[in-house]
């Protein structure tokens, strides 16, 4: 299943399925993007990042895809586990010189059923 | 090798009182960011500081809110004369700085949850 971001929608999946979380960013000048995971009662934690000169980056069980044409970002989680249950935020950023302040979307709540 | 430390974790205040939230950045980090999070909402930027300097406070309400990051000691977010609408989780994050590797990645604390009665 998949979900479009920025509203705090909920995505429910079965353990072992692949999850796709989507995010639409707003600033065409943004050139650096990060996905964070926030578990209940905790602060956000870095998952994976991607710069605008790439369209795909893979980590351990996670892949981020970037489509600059439509200003869209997605996070794919392979073989989703109950421990992946959390709220996932994408953040956009403009790097290079001066101050840059990551701007966060509202997030998507991922619920993994055992 | 402690991460970003925030305290208190939970704070209860009555309307009109003052709230002070503290944040100690990761060792070696010189930049601090404060974000506010309402239930079921994302993180809203408030202020970005370096030691003894406010770099960007465009997200701070014009009244009652202030932030500092002194030469010695933690960064402090201060909310005067709190109202019920100030109830939220306040997250602090730190980064190494704009000219160093990994500067764009923020390391977050566990947050301070303010409840205004």
Short mmCIF file of C-alpha atoms in Angstrom, two decimals:
data_model
loop_
_atom_site.label_atom_id
_atom_site.label_comp_id
_atom_site.label_asym_id
_atom_site.label_seq_id
_atom_site.Cartn_x
_atom_site.Cartn_y
_atom_site.Cartn_z
CA UNK A 1 0.00 0.00 0.00
CA UNK A 2 1.04 3.62 -0.24
CA UNK A 3 0.05 6.92 1.19
CA UNK A 4 0.39 10.54 0.17
CA UNK A 5 2.06 12.67 2.77
CA UNK A 6 1.65 16.02 4.47
CA UNK A 7 -1.73 15.23 6.14
CA UNK A 8 -0.68 12.62 8.74
CA UNK A 9 -2.52 9.81 6.98
CA UNK A 10 -2.20 6.30 8.26
CA UNK A 11 -0.73 3.38 6.38
CA UNK A 12 -1.49 -0.09 7.70
CA UNK A 13 0.51 -3.06 6.46
CA UNK A 14 1.09 -6.66 7.40
CA UNK A 15 4.45 -7.73 8.75
CA UNK A 16 6.65 -8.79 5.87
CA UNK A 17 4.96 -6.57 3.30
CA UNK A 18 6.74 -3.70 1.60
CA UNK A 19 5.66 -0.17 2.59
CA UNK A 20 5.73 2.95 0.49
CA UNK A 21 5.37 6.35 2.13
CA UNK A 22 5.04 9.38 -0.10
CA UNK A 23 5.80 13.03 0.41
CA UNK A 24 5.21 16.08 -1.76
CA UNK A 25 7.59 18.94 -1.07
CA UNK A 26 6.90 22.54 -1.79
CA UNK A 27 10.11 24.43 -2.52
CA UNK A 28 11.65 23.90 -5.93
CA UNK A 29 14.91 25.31 -4.56
CA UNK A 30 15.21 22.49 -2.03
CA UNK A 31 18.19 20.32 -2.82
CA UNK A 32 18.55 18.05 0.16
CA UNK A 33 15.94 15.75 1.64
CA UNK A 34 15.84 13.62 4.74
CA UNK A 35 13.47 11.01 6.07
CA UNK A 36 12.99 10.82 9.81
CA UNK A 37 11.24 8.21 11.92
CA UNK A 38 9.47 9.22 15.12
CA UNK A 39 8.38 6.55 17.56
CA UNK A 40 5.76 7.32 20.17
CA UNK A 41 7.11 9.54 22.92
CA UNK A 42 10.46 10.06 21.25
CA UNK A 43 12.20 12.58 19.07
CA UNK A 44 12.62 12.07 15.32
CA UNK A 45 15.52 9.91 14.21
CA UNK A 46 17.40 10.12 10.93
CA UNK A 47 16.71 7.27 8.52
CA UNK A 48 18.13 8.21 5.14
CA UNK A 49 18.91 11.26 3.07
CA UNK A 50 19.23 12.13 -0.59
CA UNK A 51 20.63 15.08 -2.48
CA UNK A 52 18.97 16.53 -5.53
CA UNK A 53 21.69 15.28 -7.88
CA UNK A 54 20.43 11.74 -7.23
CA UNK A 55 17.08 10.12 -7.90
CA UNK A 56 17.53 7.01 -5.77
CA UNK A 57 19.43 6.02 -2.69
CA UNK A 58 19.39 2.74 -0.83
CA UNK A 59 20.03 1.90 2.77
CA UNK A 60 19.41 -1.14 4.85
CA UNK A 61 15.84 -2.20 3.99
CA UNK A 62 15.01 1.38 2.98
CA UNK A 63 15.11 3.13 -0.36
CA UNK A 64 14.40 6.78 -1.05
CA UNK A 65 13.26 7.91 -4.47
CA UNK A 66 13.28 11.52 -5.58
CA UNK A 67 11.33 12.95 -8.52
CA UNK A 68 12.30 16.58 -8.86
CA UNK A 69 10.01 17.14 -11.83
CA UNK A 70 6.91 16.69 -9.73
CA UNK A 71 8.56 17.54 -6.39
CA UNK A 72 7.85 14.12 -4.95
CA UNK A 73 9.76 11.96 -2.53
CA UNK A 74 9.05 8.42 -1.40
CA UNK A 75 10.39 6.07 1.24
CA UNK A 76 10.20 2.37 0.58
CA UNK A 77 10.62 -0.06 3.46
CA UNK A 78 11.23 -3.66 2.51
CA UNK A 79 9.92 -6.54 4.60
CA UNK A 80 8.24 -4.23 7.09
CA UNK A 81 8.57 -5.25 10.74
CA UNK A 82 6.51 -4.34 13.82
CA UNK A 83 9.45 -2.21 14.97
CA UNK A 84 8.94 -0.03 11.92
CA UNK A 85 5.65 1.23 13.36
CA UNK A 86 6.13 4.98 13.79
CA UNK A 87 5.38 8.33 12.20
CA UNK A 88 7.59 9.08 9.22
CA UNK A 89 8.44 12.64 8.22
CA UNK A 90 10.14 13.95 5.15
CA UNK A 91 12.13 17.14 5.50
CA UNK A 92 13.29 19.43 2.71
CA UNK A 93 16.27 21.67 2.97
CA UNK A 94 18.27 24.16 0.95
CA UNK A 95 21.98 23.55 1.47
CA UNK A 96 25.01 25.65 0.76
CA UNK A 97 25.93 28.86 2.53
CA UNK A 98 23.93 30.81 5.03
CA UNK A 99 21.48 29.29 7.38
CA UNK A 100 19.33 26.45 6.21
CA UNK A 101 16.41 25.21 8.15
CA UNK A 102 14.81 21.83 7.44
CA UNK A 103 11.09 22.11 6.77
CA UNK A 104 9.03 19.13 7.84
CA UNK A 105 5.81 17.74 6.44
CA UNK A 106 3.01 16.54 8.74
CA UNK A 107 4.10 12.93 8.56
CA UNK A 108 2.59 9.53 7.82
CA UNK A 109 1.73 7.07 10.54
CA UNK A 110 2.84 3.53 9.67
CA UNK A 111 1.15 0.69 11.54
CA UNK A 112 2.58 -2.78 11.09
CA UNK A 113 0.36 -5.69 12.05
CA UNK A 114 2.08 -8.89 13.13
CA UNK B 1 28.67 10.06 24.04
CA UNK B 2 25.30 11.47 25.03
CA UNK B 3 22.97 12.72 22.35
CA UNK B 4 20.86 15.83 22.55
CA UNK B 5 19.62 16.22 26.11
CA UNK B 6 16.40 18.02 26.87
CA UNK B 7 14.85 18.75 30.22
CA UNK B 8 12.43 18.67 31.71
CA UNK B 9 10.77 15.84 29.78
CA UNK B 10 7.38 16.89 31.12
CA UNK B 11 6.36 20.27 32.44
CA UNK B 12 2.99 21.35 33.77
CA UNK B 13 2.22 25.04 34.14
CA UNK B 14 -0.86 27.07 34.95
CA UNK B 15 -1.96 29.86 32.67
CA UNK B 16 0.15 32.95 33.22
CA UNK B 17 3.21 31.12 34.55
CA UNK B 18 6.57 30.87 32.82
CA UNK B 19 8.01 27.77 31.17
CA UNK B 20 11.72 27.23 30.64
CA UNK B 21 12.91 24.39 28.48
CA UNK B 22 16.57 23.45 28.29
CA UNK B 23 18.60 21.77 25.61
CA UNK B 24 22.19 20.59 25.61
CA UNK B 25 23.39 19.79 22.08
CA UNK B 26 25.45 16.80 21.10
CA UNK B 27 29.12 17.09 21.87
CA UNK B 28 30.84 18.93 19.06
CA UNK B 29 27.63 20.48 17.74
CA UNK B 30 27.45 24.23 17.70
CA UNK B 31 24.04 24.77 16.11
CA UNK B 32 20.71 24.36 17.87
CA UNK B 33 17.21 24.32 16.45
CA UNK B 34 13.89 24.43 18.32
CA UNK B 35 10.74 22.93 16.84
CA UNK B 36 7.20 22.70 18.19
CA UNK B 37 4.92 19.75 17.59
CA UNK B 38 1.20 19.66 18.25
CA UNK B 39 -0.62 16.29 18.49
CA UNK B 40 -1.07 14.70 15.06
CA UNK B 41 0.98 17.48 13.51
CA UNK B 42 4.41 17.83 12.01
CA UNK B 43 7.33 19.76 13.40
CA UNK B 44 7.10 23.51 13.08
CA UNK B 45 10.35 25.43 13.07
CA UNK B 46 10.71 28.07 15.75
CA UNK B 47 14.29 29.29 16.05
CA UNK B 48 17.84 28.48 14.95
CA UNK B 49 20.79 29.50 17.13
CA UNK B 50 24.53 29.31 17.33
CA UNK B 51 26.49 30.10 20.44
CA UNK B 52 25.49 33.61 21.57
CA UNK B 53 23.70 34.28 18.28
CA UNK B 54 20.17 33.92 16.99
CA UNK B 55 20.51 33.04 13.33
CA UNK B 56 16.85 32.75 12.39
CA UNK B 57 13.80 33.26 14.58
CA UNK B 58 11.22 33.51 11.84
CA UNK B 59 9.12 30.76 13.41
CA UNK B 60 8.95 32.28 16.88
CA UNK B 61 5.77 34.01 18.00
CA UNK B 62 6.47 37.73 18.35
CA UNK B 63 5.39 37.88 21.96
CA UNK B 64 6.06 35.80 25.08
CA UNK B 65 8.61 33.48 23.40
CA UNK B 66 12.38 33.89 23.54
CA UNK B 67 15.40 31.68 23.06
CA UNK B 68 19.06 31.89 23.88
CA UNK B 69 22.17 29.79 23.49
CA UNK B 70 24.80 31.28 25.81
CA UNK B 71 28.52 30.77 25.55
CA UNK B 72 28.36 28.41 28.49
CA UNK B 73 25.45 26.14 29.30
CA UNK B 74 22.42 24.84 27.47
CA UNK B 75 20.11 26.54 25.04
CA UNK B 76 16.93 27.76 26.71
CA UNK B 77 13.50 28.27 25.21
CA UNK B 78 11.46 30.54 27.45
CA UNK B 79 7.72 31.01 27.27
CA UNK B 80 6.28 33.75 29.42
CA UNK B 81 2.66 33.98 30.58
CA UNK B 82 1.77 30.62 29.10
CA UNK B 83 -1.66 29.99 27.61
CA UNK B 84 -3.41 26.70 26.89
CA UNK B 85 -2.48 26.95 23.22
CA UNK B 86 1.19 26.65 24.19
CA UNK B 87 0.61 23.04 25.21
CA UNK B 88 2.77 21.01 22.84
CA UNK B 89 5.93 18.97 22.56
CA UNK B 90 9.00 21.13 22.07
CA UNK B 91 11.92 19.45 20.35
CA UNK B 92 15.47 20.61 20.26
CA UNK B 93 17.89 19.44 17.59
CA UNK B 94 21.55 20.10 17.00
CA UNK B 95 23.92 19.90 14.06
CA UNK B 96 27.66 20.27 13.60
CA UNK B 97 27.44 23.50 11.60
CA UNK B 98 27.10 24.74 8.07
CA UNK B 99 30.59 24.07 6.79
CA UNK B 100 31.14 20.58 8.10
CA UNK B 101 30.16 17.17 6.83
CA UNK B 102 26.73 16.08 7.96
CA UNK B 103 25.76 19.64 8.68
CA UNK B 104 22.33 19.19 7.23
CA UNK B 105 21.36 16.26 9.43
CA UNK B 106 19.69 17.20 12.68
CA UNK B 107 19.99 15.07 15.79
CA UNK B 108 16.90 15.46 17.92
CA UNK B 109 16.37 15.24 21.63
CA UNK B 110 13.47 13.33 23.17
CA UNK B 111 11.43 16.49 23.57
CA UNK B 112 9.87 18.44 26.40
CA UNK B 113 6.12 18.10 26.72
CA UNK B 114 4.46 21.21 28.07
CA UNK B 115 0.95 21.05 29.45
CA UNK B 116 -0.78 24.29 30.37
CA UNK B 117 -3.71 23.91 32.74
#
